[in-house]
Amino acid sequence: MNSVLQILQASLEGIGLVQLPDNLVQEYLDRGELQEVLAEWSEPFEGYHLYYPSRRQQTAAFRVVLEALRYRAD
Protein backbone atom coordinates (compact mmCIF):
# COMPACT_ATOMS: atom_id res chain seq x y z
CA MET A 1 0.00 0.00 0.00
CA ASN A 2 1.43 3.34 -0.94
CA SER A 3 -1.62 5.54 -1.50
CA VAL A 4 -2.52 7.92 1.30
CA LEU A 5 -6.16 6.92 1.00
CA GLN A 6 -5.26 3.24 1.24
CA ILE A 7 -3.16 3.95 4.31
CA LEU A 8 -6.03 5.92 5.87
CA GLN A 9 -8.45 3.08 5.14
CA ALA A 10 -6.08 0.55 6.71
CA SER A 11 -5.85 2.67 9.86
CA LEU A 12 -9.64 2.90 10.04
CA GLU A 13 -9.76 -0.89 9.85
CA GLY A 14 -7.36 -1.10 12.79
CA ILE A 15 -4.45 -2.56 10.86
CA GLY A 16 -1.78 -0.44 12.56
CA LEU A 17 -0.34 2.96 13.31
CA VAL A 18 -0.03 5.57 10.59
CA GLN A 19 1.41 9.03 10.24
CA LEU A 20 -0.79 11.24 8.11
CA PRO A 21 -1.42 14.98 7.81
CA ASP A 22 -3.88 16.40 10.33
CA ASN A 23 -6.24 17.69 7.65
CA LEU A 24 -6.77 14.13 6.40
CA VAL A 25 -7.55 12.58 9.75
CA GLN A 26 -9.14 15.36 11.82
CA GLU A 27 -12.73 14.34 11.07
CA TYR A 28 -11.96 10.75 12.10
CA LEU A 29 -10.30 11.95 15.29
CA ASP A 30 -13.32 14.15 16.06
CA ARG A 31 -15.69 11.21 15.58
CA GLY A 32 -13.52 8.89 17.66
CA GLU A 33 -12.78 6.57 14.75
CA LEU A 34 -9.05 7.21 15.12
CA GLN A 35 -7.00 7.99 18.19
CA GLU A 36 -3.88 10.13 18.24
CA VAL A 37 -0.83 8.53 19.82
CA LEU A 38 2.60 10.00 20.52
CA ALA A 39 1.22 13.54 20.22
CA GLU A 40 4.21 14.93 22.12
CA TRP A 41 6.44 13.64 19.30
CA SER A 42 4.38 15.21 16.51
CA GLU A 43 5.69 18.36 14.90
CA PRO A 44 3.08 20.86 13.74
CA PHE A 45 3.08 21.46 10.00
CA GLU A 46 3.14 25.16 9.24
CA GLY A 47 3.05 24.80 5.48
CA TYR A 48 5.54 24.57 2.69
CA HIS A 49 8.33 27.05 2.23
CA LEU A 50 10.15 27.75 -0.99
CA TYR A 51 13.76 28.87 -0.89
CA TYR A 52 15.86 29.70 -3.91
CA PRO A 53 19.23 31.46 -4.08
CA SER A 54 18.52 34.13 -6.69
CA ARG A 55 16.29 35.08 -9.55
CA ARG A 56 18.99 34.23 -12.07
CA GLN A 57 19.19 30.88 -13.82
CA GLN A 58 15.64 29.82 -13.06
CA THR A 59 14.30 27.01 -15.19
CA ALA A 60 11.05 27.43 -17.07
CA ALA A 61 9.43 24.77 -14.87
CA PHE A 62 10.48 26.59 -11.71
CA ARG A 63 9.03 29.87 -13.02
CA VAL A 64 5.70 28.16 -13.77
CA VAL A 65 5.51 26.72 -10.24
CA LEU A 66 6.49 30.03 -8.69
CA GLU A 67 3.85 31.94 -10.66
CA ALA A 68 1.21 29.36 -9.76
CA LEU A 69 2.04 29.72 -6.07
CA ARG A 70 1.95 33.50 -6.31
CA TYR A 71 -1.41 33.38 -8.11
CA ARG A 72 -2.92 31.10 -5.47
CA ALA A 73 -1.60 33.23 -2.60
CA ASP A 74 -3.21 36.42 -3.91
PDB file of N, CA and C in Angstrom, residues 4-5 8 12 19-29 34:
ATOM      1  N   VAL A   4      -2.109   7.338   0.022  1.00  0.00           N
ATOM      2  CA  VAL A   4      -2.518   7.922   1.298  1.00  0.00           C
ATOM      3  C   VAL A   4      -3.916   7.446   1.678  1.00  0.00           C
ATOM      4  N   LEU A   5      -4.802   7.364   0.696  1.00  0.00           N
ATOM      5  CA  LEU A   5      -6.164   6.919   0.998  1.00  0.00           C
ATOM      6  C   LEU A   5      -6.200   5.457   1.417  1.00  0.00           C
ATOM      7  N   LEU A   8      -4.959   5.443   4.986  1.00  0.00           N
ATOM      8  CA  LEU A   8      -6.026   5.916   5.867  1.00  0.00           C
ATOM      9  C   LEU A   8      -7.060   4.820   6.084  1.00  0.00           C
ATOM     10  N   LEU A  12      -8.246   2.959   9.595  1.00  0.00           N
ATOM     11  CA  LEU A  12      -9.637   2.904  10.036  1.00  0.00           C
ATOM     12  C   LEU A  12     -10.083   1.468  10.310  1.00  0.00           C
ATOM     13  N   GLN A  19       1.090   7.614  10.082  1.00  0.00           N
ATOM     14  CA  GLN A  19       1.412   9.032  10.242  1.00  0.00           C
ATOM     15  C   GLN A  19       0.891   9.744   9.002  1.00  0.00           C
ATOM     16  N   LEU A  20      -0.144  10.540   9.208  1.00  0.00           N
ATOM     17  CA  LEU A  20      -0.794  11.244   8.108  1.00  0.00           C
ATOM     18  C   LEU A  20      -1.010  12.703   8.499  1.00  0.00           C
ATOM     19  N   PRO A  21      -1.157  13.577   7.508  1.00  0.00           N
ATOM     20  CA  PRO A  21      -1.418  14.984   7.812  1.00  0.00           C
ATOM     21  C   PRO A  21      -2.719  15.165   8.591  1.00  0.00           C
ATOM     22  N   ASP A  22      -2.712  16.131   9.484  1.00  0.00           N
ATOM     23  CA  ASP A  22      -3.879  16.405  10.333  1.00  0.00           C
ATOM     24  C   ASP A  22      -5.145  16.633   9.525  1.00  0.00           C
ATOM     25  N   ASN A  23      -5.032  17.363   8.410  1.00  0.00           N
ATOM     26  CA  ASN A  23      -6.237  17.687   7.655  1.00  0.00           C
ATOM     27  C   ASN A  23      -6.907  16.451   7.061  1.00  0.00           C
ATOM     28  N   LEU A  24      -6.173  15.355   6.908  1.00  0.00           N
ATOM     29  CA  LEU A  24      -6.768  14.127   6.396  1.00  0.00           C
ATOM     30  C   LEU A  24      -7.458  13.300   7.472  1.00  0.00           C
ATOM     31  N   VAL A  25      -7.035  13.449   8.696  1.00  0.00           N
ATOM     32  CA  VAL A  25      -7.551  12.575   9.752  1.00  0.00           C
ATOM     33  C   VAL A  25      -8.392  13.297  10.799  1.00  0.00           C
ATOM     34  N   GLN A  26      -8.467  14.609  10.759  1.00  0.00           N
ATOM     35  CA  GLN A  26      -9.138  15.364  11.821  1.00  0.00           C
ATOM     36  C   GLN A  26     -10.594  14.932  12.012  1.00  0.00           C
ATOM     37  N   GLU A  27     -11.319  14.737  10.922  1.00  0.00           N
ATOM     38  CA  GLU A  27     -12.730  14.341  11.068  1.00  0.00           C
ATOM     39  C   GLU A  27     -12.856  12.977  11.738  1.00  0.00           C
ATOM     40  N   TYR A  28     -11.930  12.075  11.480  1.00  0.00           N
ATOM     41  CA  TYR A  28     -11.964  10.746  12.103  1.00  0.00           C
ATOM     42  C   TYR A  28     -11.570  10.819  13.580  1.00  0.00           C
ATOM     43  N   LEU A  29     -10.661  11.724  13.894  1.00  0.00           N
ATOM     44  CA  LEU A  29     -10.298  11.951  15.291  1.00  0.00           C
ATOM     45  C   LEU A  29     -11.492  12.542  16.046  1.00  0.00           C
ATOM     46  N   LEU A  34     -10.508   7.336  14.972  1.00  0.00           N
ATOM     47  CA  LEU A  34      -9.053   7.212  15.121  1.00  0.00           C
ATOM     48  C   LEU A  34      -8.652   7.861  16.431  1.00  0.00           C
TER      49      LEU A  34
END
